[in-house]
Amino acid sequence: MSERSLDTFPRLLLQHAAVRPEHPAIREKDLGIWQSWTWSQVAVEVRALAGGLAELGFRRGDSLAIIGDNRPRLYWAMTAAQILGGIPVPMYQDAVAQELEYVLQDAGIRFAIAEDQEQVDKLIECRERSPGLEHIFYDDPRGLRHYSQAFLRSIDAVQELGRGRSAKQPDFIDSEIEQGKAGDVAIMLYTSGTTGKPKGVCITHSALINAARGGCGFDRLTADDEILSYLPMAWVGDNLFSYAQSLLAGFTVNCPESGETVMTDMREIGPTYYFAPPRVFENLLTQVMIRIEDAGAIKRGMFHYFMGVARRCGAEILAGKRVAAGERLLYALGNVLVYGPLRNVLGMSRVRVAYTAGAAIGPDLFRFYRSIGINLKQLYGSTETCAYVCLQKDGQIKLDTVGIPAPGVEVRIADSGEVLVKSAAMFKEYYKRPDATAETIDAEGYFHTGDAGFFDQDGQLKIIDRAKDVGKMANGALYAPNYIENKLKFFPHIREAVAFGHGRGMVCAFVNIDIGAVGNWAERRNIPYSGYTDLAQKPEVYALVRECVEKANAELALDPALCDSQVHRFLILHKELDPDDDELTRTRKVRRGFIAEKYGVLVDALYSGKTSQFIETQVKFEDGRSGKVSADLRIEDAKTYPPATARKAA
Amino acid sequence: MAVGLDSGKKIGGVVLGLEGITLSFGGVQALQDVSFDVREHEVRAIIGPNGAGKSSMLNVMNGFYQPQQGVIRFRGREHCWMRPHAAAAMGIARTFQNIALFKGMTVLDNIMVGRNLKMRCNFLLQALRLGPAMREEIEHRRAAEEIIDFLEIQHIRRTPVGRLPYGLQKRVELARALAMEPAVLLLDEPMAGMNLEEKQDMCRFVLEVNDHYGTTVVLIEHDMGVVMDISDRVVVLDYGRKISDGTPDEVRSDQAVIDAYLGVAH
């Protein structure tokens, strides 16, 4: 088939089934054993599923909701819907019923595929209020034996219908694929909705394929690569890496057994291509550090010594820079004794390209992975731009930039400092929201990202904050809350931070401690605690956090533009910020405005000079029930530093 | 607790009957003339204050203790007492109040121990990993994996049991008992020492075992909420005697039970 005709995902699938029929396309660990499906088997499965959907009345333009963990059948459902000219709408698997209901109604969804009983229960709940949902299909039958609803079917049953149909009408699927056009909407993803209701981002086959093609070329991805798919299917990155790029390059997608086994599965598969948001890298590092602290003195000593070596020269060696022969030798020894085994434990022995995005990554964290020989890079993008705007090129890695514009992408900085993007890998529109579409895509075709940033002298893009969040303090100094919060979050003991300061005389902050890291720290010091709320209010923990805040202040003091943003007062929240309580988005970004309103008393207490404040908060548990958490919160002052006069004078 | 799983359940005839069981240790009367029965597919709870004889009752049922008097009827056959290995072979599996797992072995190995009774190949074949032994191993490994999947413990498959938190160890013990594919499952305080979330998980698993495999469950439990929620019938012991027997509602309103739990002057 010529390159030109490979312009939709179903056609890409047919091509792989023809060119590499025996190459593994997707794997899933089931009952402890990795089960593989080759490209030709996947084609057969997808055809059956598409046929079954058509039999049940799925028509061109219909949407198919997909909800669950990364499972082969759910990925197949995406292609099956696309074959029929329909639009898959993957949703976050931890979304509660109301959130699902909103999407189901907004997109007018009649068909939904769920992974298991948990998701089916939510969909059935939705169906009571949105009867538009006509069919629910499920992958895992466990616990569903006594569900007798007529609208509920297993995916196997749907495929059976499809096989029956293709016996009667053998050309049906091929003619459906023939009708598909590159300009058709291939997928609809709902934005996390930091502000307002979620919007459906419509992405065409051509846009997503363009993004995939650019990325595959940039990092030379081939059919022999392996990826572990464990990030939500509703997230644009998974659609790009595990779906679009896999279908373009023909590489193998591996679905972990369950969310808790990702680490083990990763070691077993040894992916060559890896993606994780910064928090995953952070959790991995925290786990490693905890285990090292528990290890024997010899191991611990060896680890710390060689990590020192890696810090000095590891990143330089990976970047191919000149390093003294003695250091090189030490690093080689460290590679045998520490870095190699460590990469193996992390499951990253074979990683050729690793990316992180979604939030700023701490410089120490970033350097740690690069220094032990993992080619970790950053990229920049959003749902609207198919996660494809800037990429870091091998050998040109910087800690605080997101790299150069990707092939085929034009990036411009507006006068306001906002980053504007134009490319062939751009979303078509917001579903049924021409007003919102017109607002973000200007007359010249540039997409307004809403991020503030600038190009450095090497032509690499540096993002500082959301454009609308960048504010001014009472004295007119620049205030970038995200920048401050990130500085705090880079400390392993701090999980989340929320800064306040726009229009105020000083910056204050809420802090969430990392229960794993601080819990371990407390155990080591024989500090007893009963749970998060208790631990968070320990004077020792406050001292620990104050130390972190003061270190961050010292760094901020060095930056002439941001030295006024030092955190004067802080408190540790009595509960962890949670997407279920609307405090974080599903992608775990803090909803600053909402938090400021919800915890108004605490903000007032921070600025009124009080040393403690009582608060009671409603919380939602995972099973949908709610309860209350209350505590008397301490508020403490942190030391601030005078602006670095030496640098100012220079 | 949201439980709606027993919708399709059919409770059958008596599978295990105990008649006039009397057990004493020297001068201490642990059980005095206790009779009750367990029906197929039901969840039967044994409750009572501390020292009431609940664990002794369970131990009589699977042959750990031999009663001085009384008859045990299992699937129509009468026994004056059981022997533990015979009870296991007949399809009675149990878990213990104080977890009795092999701490140094992995979760998977512990569960495979539960398959031991089902293995037919001799020691030599197994040691040499000869054809039939390998086929058998694979077959049993599959059964073990199905249980791992069922109880959602995939992530600890290779972890030595001693390194697991208490709640998970309890779940592993249940897994090992299930590996025997028992007709009757005896659970000695499966939820003791657990937090609310772990208890809810355990309740769900017990009910799913009962529903999915059709296993008859006899359990001892202190948490009244749990007992009343998941049991079909409850027998109440106090000072080694049966003081009440019936559905949770009947037992709850029985004056003798209220007295035993709240205490009256004896």
PDB file of C-alpha atoms in Angstrom, chain A residues 366-465:
ATOM      1  CA  PHE A 366      15.739  14.850  36.039  1.00  0.00           C
ATOM      2  CA  ARG A 367      19.482  14.754  36.560  1.00  0.00           C
ATOM      3  CA  PHE A 368      19.256  11.620  38.688  1.00  0.00           C
ATOM      4  CA  TYR A 369      17.716   9.561  35.880  1.00  0.00           C
ATOM      5  CA  ARG A 370      20.004  10.949  33.217  1.00  0.00           C
ATOM      6  CA  SER A 371      23.065  10.446  35.392  1.00  0.00           C
ATOM      7  CA  ILE A 372      22.385   6.721  35.791  1.00  0.00           C
ATOM      8  CA  GLY A 373      22.244   6.411  32.017  1.00  0.00           C
ATOM      9  CA  ILE A 374      18.535   6.656  31.264  1.00  0.00           C
ATOM     10  CA  ASN A 375      17.851   8.861  28.260  1.00  0.00           C
ATOM     11  CA  LEU A 376      15.055  10.835  29.910  1.00  0.00           C
ATOM     12  CA  LYS A 377      13.808  13.813  27.929  1.00  0.00           C
ATOM     13  CA  GLN A 378      11.056  16.365  28.198  1.00  0.00           C
ATOM     14  CA  LEU A 379       8.344  17.238  25.767  1.00  0.00           C
ATOM     15  CA  TYR A 380       5.678  19.863  25.632  1.00  0.00           C
ATOM     16  CA  GLY A 381       2.196  19.608  24.234  1.00  0.00           C
ATOM     17  CA  SER A 382      -1.467  19.477  25.148  1.00  0.00           C
ATOM     18  CA  THR A 383      -4.591  17.602  24.203  1.00  0.00           C
ATOM     19  CA  GLU A 384      -5.364  20.207  21.553  1.00  0.00           C
ATOM     20  CA  THR A 385      -1.928  19.820  19.959  1.00  0.00           C
ATOM     21  CA  CYS A 386      -1.876  16.001  20.180  1.00  0.00           C
ATOM     22  CA  ALA A 387       0.899  16.285  22.818  1.00  0.00           C
ATOM     23  CA  TYR A 388       3.190  17.316  20.001  1.00  0.00           C
ATOM     24  CA  VAL A 389       4.746  20.791  20.135  1.00  0.00           C
ATOM     25  CA  CYS A 390       8.304  20.662  21.453  1.00  0.00           C
ATOM     26  CA  LEU A 391      10.673  17.738  22.024  1.00  0.00           C
ATOM     27  CA  GLN A 392      14.176  17.562  23.419  1.00  0.00           C
ATOM     28  CA  LYS A 393      16.704  16.296  20.925  1.00  0.00           C
ATOM     29  CA  ASP A 394      19.273  13.684  21.973  1.00  0.00           C
ATOM     30  CA  GLY A 395      22.460  15.499  22.948  1.00  0.00           C
ATOM     31  CA  GLN A 396      20.725  18.846  23.487  1.00  0.00           C
ATOM     32  CA  ILE A 397      19.103  18.242  26.819  1.00  0.00           C
ATOM     33  CA  LYS A 398      18.573  21.092  29.244  1.00  0.00           C
ATOM     34  CA  LEU A 399      17.030  20.870  32.681  1.00  0.00           C
ATOM     35  CA  ASP A 400      14.654  23.787  32.479  1.00  0.00           C
ATOM     36  CA  THR A 401      13.461  23.809  28.874  1.00  0.00           C
ATOM     37  CA  VAL A 402      11.091  21.593  26.922  1.00  0.00           C
ATOM     38  CA  GLY A 403      13.272  21.456  23.809  1.00  0.00           C
ATOM     39  CA  ILE A 404      12.958  22.688  20.253  1.00  0.00           C
ATOM     40  CA  PRO A 405       9.778  22.850  18.157  1.00  0.00           C
ATOM     41  CA  ALA A 406       9.043  19.377  16.786  1.00  0.00           C
ATOM     42  CA  PRO A 407       9.260  18.734  13.033  1.00  0.00           C
ATOM     43  CA  GLY A 408       6.381  20.445  11.254  1.00  0.00           C
ATOM     44  CA  VAL A 409       5.394  22.607  14.211  1.00  0.00           C
ATOM     45  CA  GLU A 410       5.565  26.379  14.205  1.00  0.00           C
ATOM     46  CA  VAL A 411       5.833  28.048  17.624  1.00  0.00           C
ATOM     47  CA  ARG A 412       5.504  31.779  18.234  1.00  0.00           C
ATOM     48  CA  ILE A 413       5.527  33.823  21.406  1.00  0.00           C
ATOM     49  CA  ALA A 414       2.752  36.416  21.602  1.00  0.00           C
ATOM     50  CA  ASP A 415       3.439  39.914  22.941  1.00  0.00           C
ATOM     51  CA  SER A 416       1.711  38.885  26.149  1.00  0.00           C
ATOM     52  CA  GLY A 417       4.244  36.079  26.588  1.00  0.00           C
ATOM     53  CA  GLU A 418       1.727  33.374  25.635  1.00  0.00           C
ATOM     54  CA  VAL A 419       2.956  30.437  23.564  1.00  0.00           C
ATOM     55  CA  LEU A 420       1.195  30.104  20.190  1.00  0.00           C
ATOM     56  CA  VAL A 421       1.350  26.950  18.073  1.00  0.00           C
ATOM     57  CA  LYS A 422       0.514  26.107  14.462  1.00  0.00           C
ATOM     58  CA  SER A 423       0.930  22.628  13.004  1.00  0.00           C
ATOM     59  CA  ALA A 424      -0.694  19.844  11.037  1.00  0.00           C
ATOM     60  CA  ALA A 425      -1.133  17.932  14.288  1.00  0.00           C
ATOM     61  CA  MET A 426      -3.820  20.214  15.638  1.00  0.00           C
ATOM     62  CA  PHE A 427      -7.296  19.448  16.951  1.00  0.00           C
ATOM     63  CA  LYS A 428     -10.221  20.184  14.678  1.00  0.00           C
ATOM     64  CA  GLU A 429     -12.577  21.801  17.152  1.00  0.00           C
ATOM     65  CA  TYR A 430     -14.175  21.596  20.580  1.00  0.00           C
ATOM     66  CA  TYR A 431     -17.257  19.407  20.269  1.00  0.00           C
ATOM     67  CA  LYS A 432     -20.381  21.559  19.863  1.00  0.00           C
ATOM     68  CA  ARG A 433     -18.463  24.600  21.160  1.00  0.00           C
ATOM     69  CA  PRO A 434     -17.640  26.860  18.182  1.00  0.00           C
ATOM     70  CA  ASP A 435     -17.306  29.768  20.630  1.00  0.00           C
ATOM     71  CA  ALA A 436     -14.527  28.041  22.570  1.00  0.00           C
ATOM     72  CA  THR A 437     -12.847  26.916  19.354  1.00  0.00           C
ATOM     73  CA  ALA A 438     -12.826  30.470  17.981  1.00  0.00           C
ATOM     74  CA  GLU A 439     -11.408  31.707  21.263  1.00  0.00           C
ATOM     75  CA  THR A 440      -8.344  29.457  21.155  1.00  0.00           C
ATOM     76  CA  ILE A 441      -7.556  29.268  17.431  1.00  0.00           C
ATOM     77  CA  ASP A 442      -6.953  32.714  15.940  1.00  0.00           C
ATOM     78  CA  ALA A 443      -7.536  33.913  12.377  1.00  0.00           C
ATOM     79  CA  GLU A 444      -4.011  32.959  11.325  1.00  0.00           C
ATOM     80  CA  GLY A 445      -4.541  29.414  12.559  1.00  0.00           C
ATOM     81  CA  TYR A 446      -2.432  29.679  15.705  1.00  0.00           C
ATOM     82  CA  PHE A 447      -3.582  27.802  18.762  1.00  0.00           C
ATOM     83  CA  HIS A 448      -3.318  29.798  21.988  1.00  0.00           C
ATOM     84  CA  THR A 449      -1.889  27.375  24.518  1.00  0.00           C
ATOM     85  CA  GLY A 450      -2.538  29.496  27.572  1.00  0.00           C
ATOM     86  CA  ASP A 451       1.020  28.854  28.735  1.00  0.00           C
ATOM     87  CA  ALA A 452       3.521  31.633  29.312  1.00  0.00           C
ATOM     88  CA  GLY A 453       7.052  30.998  28.092  1.00  0.00           C
ATOM     89  CA  PHE A 454       9.982  32.195  26.049  1.00  0.00           C
ATOM     90  CA  PHE A 455      12.780  30.901  23.828  1.00  0.00           C
ATOM     91  CA  ASP A 456      16.267  30.867  25.322  1.00  0.00           C
ATOM     92  CA  GLN A 457      19.431  31.716  23.400  1.00  0.00           C
ATOM     93  CA  ASP A 458      19.664  28.146  21.992  1.00  0.00           C
ATOM     94  CA  GLY A 459      16.182  28.282  20.549  1.00  0.00           C
ATOM     95  CA  GLN A 460      14.731  25.998  23.225  1.00  0.00           C
ATOM     96  CA  LEU A 461      11.355  26.773  24.701  1.00  0.00           C
ATOM     97  CA  LYS A 462      11.057  27.481  28.416  1.00  0.00           C
ATOM     98  CA  ILE A 463       7.618  27.377  30.033  1.00  0.00           C
ATOM     99  CA  ILE A 464       7.178  29.277  33.289  1.00  0.00           C
ATOM    100  CA  ASP A 465       3.481  29.072  34.152  1.00  0.00           C
TER     101      ASP A 465
END
